[in-house]
């Protein structure tokens, strides 16, 4: 049985998220470590986190996939903004230690003009610095749609970051909408794309997936998520993904335009696709 879940609101605390997840048939979930479009983080609550940890264990959850704020751009040319993003990253990893052993995924960022190479160097410096504490969390770089000056639209860029960081505790989260939008044809050639991922990055680095359909056609670099089966990826693509031997044991997180009942229905749909 696969690990399926969705983004949940963190406002009620960690134990409440586990309860909500169970109520919609999820056995993993994602949450924003702080306001996704700002930077404010919730007050820490060790007792709540400990309760969540024991619930996750007794109820057989897969690894959680926390998500960094969208505003955290580690590779901006603006030195002050970059320093602020690096501080947030470090604080997020420290906070994740309350839920040990889980994943923390973030968008590599947009280099906004100074070039991908310089951007990749900035990201690597920030990651190396944040990882020096050895907090019990695995950091994941998200595959991006390649919108504007976004870094992470090509597997080669993610590989360059991983190489520059040189820490085995960094992996990749594959977003189905983003890779298709980025020009990797998982609809017609999932095995070919995974083969390319394996050649360039190495499949052992693939730790989690974001399952989203796409509102736009192949390679459009737009990044607009759609509900499963209602976009250009289609249900058969998700059937192939949830049953793929290289993917089926990974946590799979929905980021589709839904409220909880919609997520509950999509999780049931994913389970019905499993063979
Ligand atoms: Fe994301
Ligand atoms: Fe995503
Ligand atoms: Zn997206």
PDB file of N, CA and C in Angstrom, residues 3-66:
ATOM      1  N   UNK A   3       2.034   5.351   0.133  1.00  0.00           N
ATOM      2  CA  UNK A   3       1.899   6.470   1.079  1.00  0.00           C
ATOM      3  C   UNK A   3       1.363   7.677   0.325  1.00  0.00           C
ATOM      4  N   UNK A   4       0.111   8.010   0.605  1.00  0.00           N
ATOM      5  CA  UNK A   4      -0.548   9.116  -0.085  1.00  0.00           C
ATOM      6  C   UNK A   4      -1.026  10.154   0.918  1.00  0.00           C
ATOM      7  N   UNK A   5      -0.906  11.415   0.552  1.00  0.00           N
ATOM      8  CA  UNK A   5      -1.380  12.482   1.426  1.00  0.00           C
ATOM      9  C   UNK A   5      -1.477  13.780   0.653  1.00  0.00           C
ATOM     10  N   UNK A   6      -1.677  14.860   1.378  1.00  0.00           N
ATOM     11  CA  UNK A   6      -1.853  16.165   0.742  1.00  0.00           C
ATOM     12  C   UNK A   6      -1.284  17.231   1.667  1.00  0.00           C
ATOM     13  N   UNK A   7      -1.317  18.461   1.196  1.00  0.00           N
ATOM     14  CA  UNK A   7      -0.921  19.574   2.052  1.00  0.00           C
ATOM     15  C   UNK A   7      -1.992  19.813   3.105  1.00  0.00           C
ATOM     16  N   UNK A   8      -1.589  19.978   4.359  1.00  0.00           N
ATOM     17  CA  UNK A   8      -2.527  20.272   5.447  1.00  0.00           C
ATOM     18  C   UNK A   8      -2.137  21.576   6.117  1.00  0.00           C
ATOM     19  N   UNK A   9      -3.122  22.231   6.703  1.00  0.00           N
ATOM     20  CA  UNK A   9      -2.845  23.467   7.434  1.00  0.00           C
ATOM     21  C   UNK A   9      -2.156  23.141   8.756  1.00  0.00           C
ATOM     22  N   UNK A  10      -1.067  23.839   9.038  1.00  0.00           N
ATOM     23  CA  UNK A  10      -0.303  23.588  10.257  1.00  0.00           C
ATOM     24  C   UNK A  10      -0.816  24.425  11.426  1.00  0.00           C
ATOM     25  N   UNK A  11      -1.870  25.199  11.219  1.00  0.00           N
ATOM     26  CA  UNK A  11      -2.257  26.188  12.243  1.00  0.00           C
ATOM     27  C   UNK A  11      -2.717  25.540  13.546  1.00  0.00           C
ATOM     28  N   UNK A  12      -3.254  24.296  13.505  1.00  0.00           N
ATOM     29  CA  UNK A  12      -3.713  23.645  14.734  1.00  0.00           C
ATOM     30  C   UNK A  12      -2.637  22.819  15.420  1.00  0.00           C
ATOM     31  N   UNK A  13      -1.441  22.784  14.847  1.00  0.00           N
ATOM     32  CA  UNK A  13      -0.356  22.002  15.441  1.00  0.00           C
ATOM     33  C   UNK A  13      -0.166  20.665  14.729  1.00  0.00           C
ATOM     34  N   UNK A  14       0.890  19.952  15.126  1.00  0.00           N
ATOM     35  CA  UNK A  14       1.287  18.728  14.422  1.00  0.00           C
ATOM     36  C   UNK A  14       0.345  17.557  14.710  1.00  0.00           C
ATOM     37  N   UNK A  15      -0.049  17.368  15.966  1.00  0.00           N
ATOM     38  CA  UNK A  15      -0.930  16.237  16.296  1.00  0.00           C
ATOM     39  C   UNK A  15      -2.265  16.387  15.570  1.00  0.00           C
ATOM     40  N   UNK A  16      -2.760  17.615  15.482  1.00  0.00           N
ATOM     41  CA  UNK A  16      -4.021  17.858  14.764  1.00  0.00           C
ATOM     42  C   UNK A  16      -3.889  17.501  13.292  1.00  0.00           C
ATOM     43  N   UNK A  17      -2.707  17.761  12.716  1.00  0.00           N
ATOM     44  CA  UNK A  17      -2.503  17.390  11.304  1.00  0.00           C
ATOM     45  C   UNK A  17      -2.554  15.873  11.128  1.00  0.00           C
ATOM     46  N   UNK A  18      -1.972  15.137  12.067  1.00  0.00           N
ATOM     47  CA  UNK A  18      -2.003  13.669  11.950  1.00  0.00           C
ATOM     48  C   UNK A  18      -3.452  13.187  11.998  1.00  0.00           C
ATOM     49  N   UNK A  19      -4.235  13.774  12.924  1.00  0.00           N
ATOM     50  CA  UNK A  19      -5.659  13.389  13.030  1.00  0.00           C
ATOM     51  C   UNK A  19      -6.405  13.694  11.737  1.00  0.00           C
ATOM     52  N   UNK A  20      -6.182  14.884  11.209  1.00  0.00           N
ATOM     53  CA  UNK A  20      -6.852  15.264   9.958  1.00  0.00           C
ATOM     54  C   UNK A  20      -6.448  14.314   8.841  1.00  0.00           C
ATOM     55  N   UNK A  21      -5.162  14.015   8.775  1.00  0.00           N
ATOM     56  CA  UNK A  21      -4.672  13.103   7.731  1.00  0.00           C
ATOM     57  C   UNK A  21      -5.402  11.765   7.816  1.00  0.00           C
ATOM     58  N   UNK A  22      -5.507  11.227   9.036  1.00  0.00           N
ATOM     59  CA  UNK A  22      -6.174   9.927   9.191  1.00  0.00           C
ATOM     60  C   UNK A  22      -7.636  10.018   8.774  1.00  0.00           C
ATOM     61  N   UNK A  23      -8.270  11.160   9.065  1.00  0.00           N
ATOM     62  CA  UNK A  23      -9.705  11.294   8.766  1.00  0.00           C
ATOM     63  C   UNK A  23      -9.980  11.315   7.259  1.00  0.00           C
ATOM     64  N   UNK A  24      -8.964  11.605   6.455  1.00  0.00           N
ATOM     65  CA  UNK A  24      -9.191  11.613   4.997  1.00  0.00           C
ATOM     66  C   UNK A  24      -8.460  10.445   4.298  1.00  0.00           C
ATOM     67  N   UNK A  25      -8.027   9.474   5.076  1.00  0.00           N
ATOM     68  CA  UNK A  25      -7.417   8.278   4.485  1.00  0.00           C
ATOM     69  C   UNK A  25      -5.963   8.456   4.081  1.00  0.00           C
ATOM     70  N   UNK A  26      -5.311   9.519   4.568  1.00  0.00           N
ATOM     71  CA  UNK A  26      -3.906   9.760   4.222  1.00  0.00           C
ATOM     72  C   UNK A  26      -2.980   9.026   5.189  1.00  0.00           C
ATOM     73  N   UNK A  27      -1.819   8.615   4.699  1.00  0.00           N
ATOM     74  CA  UNK A  27      -0.805   8.042   5.584  1.00  0.00           C
ATOM     75  C   UNK A  27       0.556   8.718   5.396  1.00  0.00           C
ATOM     76  N   UNK A  28       0.512   9.929   4.883  1.00  0.00           N
ATOM     77  CA  UNK A  28       1.619  10.882   4.905  1.00  0.00           C
ATOM     78  C   UNK A  28       0.958  12.231   4.691  1.00  0.00           C
ATOM     79  N   UNK A  29       1.702  13.314   4.820  1.00  0.00           N
ATOM     80  CA  UNK A  29       1.158  14.627   4.478  1.00  0.00           C
ATOM     81  C   UNK A  29       2.283  15.633   4.365  1.00  0.00           C
ATOM     82  N   UNK A  30       1.925  16.794   3.846  1.00  0.00           N
ATOM     83  CA  UNK A  30       2.861  17.909   3.751  1.00  0.00           C
ATOM     84  C   UNK A  30       2.292  19.078   4.530  1.00  0.00           C
ATOM     85  N   UNK A  31       3.148  19.971   4.944  1.00  0.00           N
ATOM     86  CA  UNK A  31       2.690  21.191   5.618  1.00  0.00           C
ATOM     87  C   UNK A  31       3.759  22.245   5.432  1.00  0.00           C
ATOM     88  N   UNK A  32       3.355  23.494   5.480  1.00  0.00           N
ATOM     89  CA  UNK A  32       4.331  24.574   5.380  1.00  0.00           C
ATOM     90  C   UNK A  32       4.921  24.846   6.758  1.00  0.00           C
ATOM     91  N   UNK A  33       6.233  24.929   6.796  1.00  0.00           N
ATOM     92  CA  UNK A  33       6.922  25.157   8.062  1.00  0.00           C
ATOM     93  C   UNK A  33       6.682  26.570   8.576  1.00  0.00           C
ATOM     94  N   UNK A  34       6.264  27.461   7.698  1.00  0.00           N
ATOM     95  CA  UNK A  34       5.935  28.840   8.063  1.00  0.00           C
ATOM     96  C   UNK A  34       5.011  29.388   6.990  1.00  0.00           C
ATOM     97  N   UNK A  35       4.487  30.569   7.187  1.00  0.00           N
ATOM     98  CA  UNK A  35       3.599  31.172   6.196  1.00  0.00           C
ATOM     99  C   UNK A  35       4.235  31.068   4.804  1.00  0.00           C
ATOM    100  N   UNK A  36       3.575  30.317   3.870  1.00  0.00           N
ATOM    101  CA  UNK A  36       4.228  30.052   2.580  1.00  0.00           C
ATOM    102  C   UNK A  36       4.517  31.305   1.763  1.00  0.00           C
ATOM    103  N   UNK A  37       3.713  32.359   1.974  1.00  0.00           N
ATOM    104  CA  UNK A  37       3.929  33.575   1.182  1.00  0.00           C
ATOM    105  C   UNK A  37       4.512  34.697   2.028  1.00  0.00           C
ATOM    106  N   UNK A  38       4.919  34.348   3.242  1.00  0.00           N
ATOM    107  CA  UNK A  38       5.587  35.320   4.109  1.00  0.00           C
ATOM    108  C   UNK A  38       6.786  34.629   4.715  1.00  0.00           C
ATOM    109  N   UNK A  39       6.979  34.778   5.996  1.00  0.00           N
ATOM    110  CA  UNK A  39       8.104  34.085   6.610  1.00  0.00           C
ATOM    111  C   UNK A  39       7.836  33.745   8.068  1.00  0.00           C
ATOM    112  N   UNK A  40       6.679  34.121   8.565  1.00  0.00           N
ATOM    113  CA  UNK A  40       6.413  33.936   9.985  1.00  0.00           C
ATOM    114  C   UNK A  40       6.202  32.453  10.295  1.00  0.00           C
ATOM    115  N   UNK A  41       6.852  31.976  11.358  1.00  0.00           N
ATOM    116  CA  UNK A  41       6.708  30.580  11.777  1.00  0.00           C
ATOM    117  C   UNK A  41       5.847  30.511  13.028  1.00  0.00           C
ATOM    118  N   UNK A  42       5.230  29.347  13.221  1.00  0.00           N
ATOM    119  CA  UNK A  42       4.417  29.132  14.420  1.00  0.00           C
ATOM    120  C   UNK A  42       5.296  28.980  15.650  1.00  0.00           C
ATOM    121  N   UNK A  43       4.710  29.247  16.808  1.00  0.00           N
ATOM    122  CA  UNK A  43       5.386  29.017  18.079  1.00  0.00           C
ATOM    123  C   UNK A  43       5.664  27.514  18.192  1.00  0.00           C
ATOM    124  N   UNK A  44       6.818  27.156  18.713  1.00  0.00           N
ATOM    125  CA  UNK A  44       7.133  25.737  18.819  1.00  0.00           C
ATOM    126  C   UNK A  44       6.448  25.125  20.038  1.00  0.00           C
ATOM    127  N   UNK A  45       6.020  23.863  19.910  1.00  0.00           N
ATOM    128  CA  UNK A  45       5.286  23.186  20.969  1.00  0.00           C
ATOM    129  C   UNK A  45       5.805  21.746  21.052  1.00  0.00           C
ATOM    130  N   UNK A  46       6.745  21.526  21.959  1.00  0.00           N
ATOM    131  CA  UNK A  46       7.428  20.227  22.046  1.00  0.00           C
ATOM    132  C   UNK A  46       6.457  19.103  22.405  1.00  0.00           C
ATOM    133  N   UNK A  47       5.489  19.379  23.279  1.00  0.00           N
ATOM    134  CA  UNK A  47       4.547  18.328  23.703  1.00  0.00           C
ATOM    135  C   UNK A  47       3.675  17.907  22.522  1.00  0.00           C
ATOM    136  N   UNK A  48       3.231  18.887  21.753  1.00  0.00           N
ATOM    137  CA  UNK A  48       2.414  18.597  20.570  1.00  0.00           C
ATOM    138  C   UNK A  48       3.217  17.773  19.559  1.00  0.00           C
ATOM    139  N   UNK A  49       4.466  18.147  19.356  1.00  0.00           N
ATOM    140  CA  UNK A  49       5.311  17.419  18.399  1.00  0.00           C
ATOM    141  C   UNK A  49       5.530  15.980  18.863  1.00  0.00           C
ATOM    142  N   UNK A  50       5.757  15.797  20.162  1.00  0.00           N
ATOM    143  CA  UNK A  50       5.988  14.452  20.689  1.00  0.00           C
ATOM    144  C   UNK A  50       4.739  13.585  20.498  1.00  0.00           C
ATOM    145  N   UNK A  51       3.580  14.177  20.710  1.00  0.00           N
ATOM    146  CA  UNK A  51       2.319  13.455  20.519  1.00  0.00           C
ATOM    147  C   UNK A  51       2.175  13.042  19.041  1.00  0.00           C
ATOM    148  N   UNK A  52       2.491  13.986  18.150  1.00  0.00           N
ATOM    149  CA  UNK A  52       2.407  13.694  16.713  1.00  0.00           C
ATOM    150  C   UNK A  52       3.349  12.551  16.348  1.00  0.00           C
ATOM    151  N   UNK A  53       4.566  12.586  16.884  1.00  0.00           N
ATOM    152  CA  UNK A  53       5.553  11.546  16.566  1.00  0.00           C
ATOM    153  C   UNK A  53       5.024  10.170  16.966  1.00  0.00           C
ATOM    154  N   UNK A  54       4.416  10.063  18.151  1.00  0.00           N
ATOM    155  CA  UNK A  54       3.934   8.748  18.577  1.00  0.00           C
ATOM    156  C   UNK A  54       2.728   8.311  17.747  1.00  0.00           C
ATOM    157  N   UNK A  55       1.882   9.264  17.352  1.00  0.00           N
ATOM    158  CA  UNK A  55       0.742   8.898  16.488  1.00  0.00           C
ATOM    159  C   UNK A  55       1.228   8.432  15.112  1.00  0.00           C
ATOM    160  N   UNK A  56       2.197   9.129  14.566  1.00  0.00           N
ATOM    161  CA  UNK A  56       2.720   8.769  13.236  1.00  0.00           C
ATOM    162  C   UNK A  56       3.269   7.350  13.254  1.00  0.00           C
ATOM    163  N   UNK A  57       3.912   7.013  14.375  1.00  0.00           N
ATOM    164  CA  UNK A  57       4.520   5.707  14.493  1.00  0.00           C
ATOM    165  C   UNK A  57       3.458   4.627  14.660  1.00  0.00           C
ATOM    166  N   UNK A  58       2.517   4.861  15.577  1.00  0.00           N
ATOM    167  CA  UNK A  58       1.545   3.796  15.845  1.00  0.00           C
ATOM    168  C   UNK A  58       0.570   3.626  14.688  1.00  0.00           C
ATOM    169  N   UNK A  59       0.385   4.648  13.875  1.00  0.00           N
ATOM    170  CA  UNK A  59      -0.560   4.516  12.772  1.00  0.00           C
ATOM    171  C   UNK A  59       0.103   4.230  11.421  1.00  0.00           C
ATOM    172  N   UNK A  60       1.397   3.916  11.453  1.00  0.00           N
ATOM    173  CA  UNK A  60       2.064   3.434  10.235  1.00  0.00           C
ATOM    174  C   UNK A  60       2.200   4.463   9.121  1.00  0.00           C
ATOM    175  N   UNK A  61       2.428   5.702   9.494  1.00  0.00           N
ATOM    176  CA  UNK A  61       2.620   6.741   8.468  1.00  0.00           C
ATOM    177  C   UNK A  61       3.972   6.580   7.767  1.00  0.00           C
ATOM    178  N   UNK A  62       4.005   6.994   6.510  1.00  0.00           N
ATOM    179  CA  UNK A  62       5.268   7.147   5.813  1.00  0.00           C
ATOM    180  C   UNK A  62       5.897   8.473   6.214  1.00  0.00           C
ATOM    181  N   UNK A  63       7.044   8.768   5.644  1.00  0.00           N
ATOM    182  CA  UNK A  63       7.718  10.015   5.983  1.00  0.00           C
ATOM    183  C   UNK A  63       6.898  11.213   5.528  1.00  0.00           C
ATOM    184  N   UNK A  64       6.916  12.250   6.343  1.00  0.00           N
ATOM    185  CA  UNK A  64       6.227  13.502   6.009  1.00  0.00           C
ATOM    186  C   UNK A  64       7.128  14.323   5.082  1.00  0.00           C
ATOM    187  N   UNK A  65       6.503  15.217   4.328  1.00  0.00           N
ATOM    188  CA  UNK A  65       7.262  16.049   3.389  1.00  0.00           C
ATOM    189  C   UNK A  65       6.927  17.521   3.652  1.00  0.00           C
ATOM    190  N   UNK A  66       7.599  18.095   4.644  1.00  0.00           N
ATOM    191  CA  UNK A  66       7.370  19.514   4.949  1.00  0.00           C
ATOM    192  C   UNK A  66       7.826  20.363   3.772  1.00  0.00           C
TER     193      UNK A  66
END
